[in-house]
Structures are given as C-alpha cells and as structure tokens.
Amino acid sequence: MRAKREEAIAKTQTRTQEAIKLREEAKRENEKAAVREMMKIEETERSRIEGQKRAERERADADLEAWKEEQRRLAELEKQRLLAERMEEEKIKRGKEKRHRRVCGGNIFYEAANEMGAAPKRLSGKIEVNFTERVFPTPVRESTAQAEEEALDLLHPPVPQNAPSRCKALVRRGTAFCELEMYVEGLGEYEAALKIEPNNEELRADAEKIRQLIQGNTEA
C-alpha cells in the first residue's frame, strides 16, 4: 500500500511539474506574441508616420515648384512690361525727333546756333513763373531778340566792314525766333540777312525751309 501511495504521489508531482512547465511555456509564448503584436503595431505606426512625412514633403516640393513657376511667370510679365515701356518710350522719342526735324527743318537752327553762337534751345520741363502785377512771360520776352537788337544797335551805322557781323546777328535772331516757334519773325530775320549776303546759298536754303514750314503750318 505504501508503495502505491508513493507512486501516486510521484505521479501527481510529475503531472504538477508538467502543468507548471506548460503554463510557463504558454506564458512565454503569450509574451512573445504580445511582443510581436507590439512590434507590428509600432511598424504600422512608423509606416503611417513615414507616409505622412513623405506626403508632406511631396506637398512642400509641389508648393515650391508652383511658387518658382509663379515667380518665373511674374518675371516674364515684368520683362514684357519693361520691354513694352521701352518700346513706347522709343516710339515717343522717335515721334518727338520726327516732329523736331519737321519743325527745325533738318537741324538748320542747331547748325546756325553752333556756327554763330545763338542761344541754346530751352529744355522742356516745369518752369516756375513768378507773376507780377503787369509783366507776364511771353515767347518774345523769353527770346534773345532784345539782346540781338542791342547787338545790332552796336553795328550801326551799317557799313561794309561790319556786314558779316550784322548778318550773323540777324541769323542768331532768326534762330532764336524759330526756336520759340515764331517762324514768321524768324523768316524776316533770315531775309534781312540775305539782303546783306545775297549770294549765301546755305542761308538762302535755310530761309526756304522756314518758308515751307510756315506754309505747311498754314495749310494744316
């Protein structure tokens, strides 16, 4: 009986140890499964975060390219605007030069001014005028006619010795009148100069240009 009891106790202990061992193995397997599940969750989260970062980078790259394209478009528009302004300025400049050539009859007044010391052409721009009670600025007052008149007075009496100086003074007066667009008065001075030097072909040609200019303005 005792032997049977000891055998039964031994079997019970063996089964108990096996059960404990199985529980420990099951526990270890559960722990491993939990670790694997945790790693799987972490990998999924890591992939999700990487996907978000990749999408953000792609959006940032797309926004940057769109900004660069917009800057290129704006730069091209600015380039075209500046080109259009430059072309318009050139057009206006050519128009002014064309009108100036028509008015000045082929630069004859500049030539006369350079050769005979006429007063330079007044530049366009804002002129500050101080008005007084009775004296107002006019083309005649702004011209050099008075100075030329005084110069002519110094050349009287008219004698052959001062004929060249009188002719130059008359041309300077005529040039000053024409610069002020007072072409009739300017032509009168040129014709007076021709009376002194009737064989001066260049002077005669200039007078004819002024005469044609006056006729053109009258017809217009």
Short mmCIF file of C-alpha atoms in Angstrom, two decimals:
data_model
loop_
_atom_site.label_atom_id
_atom_site.label_comp_id
_atom_site.label_asym_id
_atom_site.label_seq_id
_atom_site.Cartn_x
_atom_site.Cartn_y
_atom_site.Cartn_z
CA MET A 1 0.00 0.00 0.00
CA ARG A 2 2.76 2.33 0.92
CA ALA A 3 4.46 1.73 -2.39
CA LYS A 4 1.28 2.51 -4.27
CA ARG A 5 0.81 5.70 -2.31
CA GLU A 6 4.34 6.83 -3.02
CA GLU A 7 3.88 6.00 -6.68
CA ALA A 8 0.66 8.02 -6.77
CA ILE A 9 2.38 10.95 -5.07
CA ALA A 10 5.23 10.76 -7.57
CA LYS A 11 2.81 10.75 -10.49
CA THR A 12 0.97 13.71 -9.01
CA GLN A 13 4.18 15.63 -8.59
CA THR A 14 5.19 14.78 -12.13
CA ARG A 15 1.87 15.97 -13.52
CA THR A 16 2.11 19.12 -11.41
CA GLN A 17 5.60 19.87 -12.69
CA GLU A 18 4.49 19.24 -16.26
CA ALA A 19 1.50 21.54 -15.78
CA ILE A 20 3.75 24.22 -14.33
CA LYS A 21 6.12 23.78 -17.25
CA LEU A 22 3.28 24.01 -19.74
CA ARG A 23 1.96 27.15 -18.07
CA GLU A 24 5.41 28.71 -18.15
CA GLU A 25 5.82 27.80 -21.83
CA ALA A 26 2.37 29.19 -22.58
CA LYS A 27 3.25 32.35 -20.69
CA ARG A 28 6.44 32.73 -22.66
CA GLU A 29 4.57 32.19 -25.91
CA ASN A 30 1.98 34.76 -24.89
CA GLU A 31 4.73 37.21 -24.04
CA LYS A 32 6.39 36.56 -27.40
CA ALA A 33 3.06 37.02 -29.17
CA ALA A 34 2.49 40.26 -27.27
CA VAL A 35 5.95 41.48 -28.26
CA ARG A 36 5.31 40.52 -31.88
CA GLU A 37 1.96 42.33 -31.81
CA MET A 38 3.55 45.39 -30.24
CA MET A 39 6.27 45.37 -32.87
CA LYS A 40 3.63 45.01 -35.57
CA ILE A 41 1.71 47.97 -34.15
CA GLU A 42 4.89 50.02 -33.92
CA GLU A 43 5.80 49.12 -37.50
CA THR A 44 2.34 50.10 -38.69
CA GLU A 45 2.55 53.41 -36.83
CA ARG A 46 6.05 54.01 -38.14
CA SER A 47 4.86 53.34 -41.68
CA ARG A 48 1.92 55.69 -41.18
CA ILE A 49 4.20 58.45 -39.87
CA GLU A 50 6.65 57.91 -42.73
CA GLY A 51 3.77 58.10 -45.18
CA GLN A 52 2.61 61.37 -43.66
CA LYS A 53 6.12 62.79 -43.81
CA ARG A 54 6.52 61.67 -47.41
CA ALA A 55 3.18 63.24 -48.34
CA GLU A 56 4.16 66.48 -46.59
CA ARG A 57 7.49 66.54 -48.44
CA GLU A 58 5.71 65.95 -51.73
CA ARG A 59 3.25 68.76 -50.98
CA ALA A 60 6.11 71.05 -49.96
CA ASP A 61 8.01 70.20 -53.16
CA ALA A 62 4.88 70.80 -55.22
CA ASP A 63 4.25 74.13 -53.48
CA LEU A 64 7.88 75.13 -54.06
CA GLU A 65 7.70 74.27 -57.75
CA ALA A 66 4.40 76.15 -58.05
CA TRP A 67 5.99 79.18 -56.35
CA LYS A 68 9.01 79.00 -58.67
CA GLU A 69 6.73 78.76 -61.69
CA GLU A 70 4.73 81.75 -60.46
CA GLN A 71 7.94 83.72 -59.96
CA ARG A 72 9.06 82.83 -63.49
CA ARG A 73 5.67 83.90 -64.83
CA LEU A 74 5.80 87.20 -62.93
CA ALA A 75 9.37 87.80 -64.08
CA GLU A 76 8.33 87.20 -67.68
CA LEU A 77 5.39 89.58 -67.29
CA GLU A 78 7.69 92.21 -65.77
CA LYS A 79 10.15 91.69 -68.62
CA GLN A 80 7.37 92.14 -71.17
CA ARG A 81 6.11 95.23 -69.32
CA LEU A 82 9.56 96.81 -69.29
CA LEU A 83 10.03 95.93 -72.95
CA ALA A 84 6.66 97.49 -73.79
CA GLU A 85 7.56 100.62 -71.81
CA ARG A 86 10.93 100.82 -73.56
CA MET A 87 9.27 100.41 -76.95
CA GLU A 88 6.70 103.06 -76.05
CA GLU A 89 9.47 105.42 -74.91
CA GLU A 90 11.36 104.79 -78.14
CA LYS A 91 8.17 105.41 -80.11
CA ILE A 92 7.56 108.69 -78.27
CA LYS A 93 11.20 109.66 -78.69
CA ARG A 94 11.11 108.92 -82.42
CA GLY A 95 7.87 110.90 -82.70
CA LYS A 96 9.43 113.86 -80.92
CA GLU A 97 12.54 113.66 -83.08
CA LYS A 98 10.38 113.46 -86.19
CA ARG A 99 8.35 116.48 -85.12
CA HIS A 100 11.53 118.29 -84.16
CA ARG A 101 13.08 117.60 -87.57
CA ARG A 102 9.90 118.83 -89.22
CA VAL A 103 9.83 121.96 -87.05
CA CYS A 104 13.54 122.70 -87.24
CA GLY A 105 13.79 121.97 -90.97
CA GLY A 106 16.65 119.49 -90.83
CA ASN A 107 18.63 120.91 -87.88
CA ILE A 108 19.31 124.22 -89.63
CA PHE A 109 18.79 126.11 -86.39
CA TYR A 110 21.21 123.91 -84.49
CA GLU A 111 23.77 124.44 -87.21
CA ALA A 112 23.25 128.18 -87.13
CA ALA A 113 23.43 128.15 -83.34
CA ASN A 114 26.69 126.19 -83.35
CA GLU A 115 28.25 128.34 -86.03
CA MET A 116 27.08 131.78 -84.86
CA GLY A 117 26.72 131.36 -81.10
CA ALA A 118 22.92 131.55 -80.82
CA ALA A 119 21.26 130.94 -77.50
CA PRO A 120 20.70 127.19 -76.84
CA LYS A 121 17.23 125.73 -77.12
CA ARG A 122 15.24 125.80 -73.91
CA LEU A 123 14.77 122.33 -72.44
CA SER A 124 11.26 121.12 -71.80
CA GLY A 125 10.22 120.77 -68.21
CA LYS A 126 8.48 122.53 -65.39
CA ILE A 127 9.11 126.27 -65.39
CA GLU A 128 8.46 128.17 -62.23
CA VAL A 129 6.95 131.55 -63.12
CA ASN A 130 6.69 134.35 -60.61
CA PHE A 131 3.80 136.51 -61.78
CA THR A 132 3.84 140.22 -61.17
CA GLU A 133 1.09 142.75 -61.42
CA ARG A 134 1.72 143.86 -65.00
CA VAL A 135 4.60 141.86 -66.55
CA PHE A 136 3.85 138.38 -67.88
CA PRO A 137 6.27 135.93 -69.55
CA THR A 138 5.75 135.63 -73.32
CA PRO A 139 7.77 133.97 -76.09
CA VAL A 140 9.06 137.37 -77.14
CA ARG A 141 10.21 138.27 -73.61
CA GLU A 142 11.82 134.83 -73.20
CA SER A 143 13.68 135.05 -76.51
CA THR A 144 17.07 136.60 -77.12
CA ALA A 145 15.55 139.14 -79.50
CA GLN A 146 16.25 142.06 -77.18
CA ALA A 147 19.89 141.06 -76.76
CA GLU A 148 20.22 140.65 -80.53
CA GLU A 149 18.57 144.05 -81.04
CA GLU A 150 21.14 145.61 -78.76
CA ALA A 151 23.90 143.78 -80.63
CA LEU A 152 22.58 145.15 -83.93
CA ASP A 153 22.48 148.64 -82.46
CA LEU A 154 26.20 148.35 -81.82
CA LEU A 155 26.73 147.58 -85.52
CA HIS A 156 25.26 150.85 -86.73
CA PRO A 157 25.83 152.57 -89.00
CA PRO A 158 25.71 149.66 -91.49
CA VAL A 159 28.97 149.70 -93.41
CA PRO A 160 30.75 147.01 -95.45
CA GLN A 161 33.22 146.48 -92.61
CA ASN A 162 30.52 145.23 -90.19
CA ALA A 163 28.39 143.41 -92.80
CA PRO A 164 29.48 139.88 -91.71
CA SER A 165 28.76 140.70 -88.06
CA ARG A 166 25.36 142.17 -88.93
CA CYS A 167 24.50 139.07 -90.96
CA LYS A 168 25.45 136.74 -88.10
CA ALA A 169 23.43 138.80 -85.63
CA LEU A 170 20.35 138.60 -87.87
CA VAL A 171 20.74 134.83 -88.24
CA ARG A 172 21.05 134.46 -84.47
CA ARG A 173 17.85 136.47 -84.03
CA GLY A 174 16.09 134.36 -86.66
CA THR A 175 17.26 131.16 -84.99
CA ALA A 176 16.01 132.37 -81.60
CA PHE A 177 12.58 133.20 -83.07
CA CYS A 178 12.33 129.79 -84.76
CA GLU A 179 13.32 128.01 -81.54
CA LEU A 180 10.28 129.73 -79.98
CA GLU A 181 8.18 128.60 -82.99
CA MET A 182 7.83 132.24 -84.11
CA TYR A 183 8.63 131.26 -87.69
CA VAL A 184 7.29 134.37 -89.44
CA GLU A 185 9.54 136.62 -87.35
CA GLY A 186 12.44 134.21 -87.85
CA LEU A 187 11.97 134.24 -91.62
CA GLY A 188 12.04 138.04 -91.57
CA GLU A 189 15.46 137.98 -89.88
CA TYR A 190 16.80 135.43 -92.38
CA GLU A 191 15.54 137.52 -95.30
CA ALA A 192 17.21 140.59 -93.80
CA ALA A 193 20.44 138.60 -93.56
CA LEU A 194 20.05 137.58 -97.23
CA LYS A 195 19.93 141.25 -98.20
CA ILE A 196 23.40 141.58 -96.70
CA GLU A 197 24.73 138.34 -98.22
CA PRO A 198 22.51 137.60 -101.24
CA ASN A 199 24.96 135.01 -102.60
CA ASN A 200 24.96 132.89 -99.43
CA GLU A 201 23.30 129.71 -100.78
CA GLU A 202 23.25 127.95 -97.41
CA LEU A 203 21.45 130.90 -95.83
CA ARG A 204 19.00 131.00 -98.74
CA ALA A 205 18.29 127.26 -98.36
CA ASP A 206 17.60 127.71 -94.64
CA ALA A 207 15.21 130.58 -95.34
CA GLU A 208 13.39 128.43 -97.90
CA LYS A 209 12.97 125.64 -95.34
CA ILE A 210 11.45 128.10 -92.87
CA ARG A 211 9.15 129.42 -95.60
CA GLN A 212 7.98 125.87 -96.41
CA LEU A 213 7.43 125.21 -92.73
CA ILE A 214 5.24 128.33 -92.44
CA GLN A 215 3.25 127.27 -95.50
CA GLY A 216 2.81 123.76 -94.08
CA ASN A 217 1.50 125.14 -90.77
CA THR A 218 -0.87 127.45 -92.65
CA GLU A 219 -2.27 124.58 -94.72
CA ALA A 220 -2.68 122.42 -91.60
#
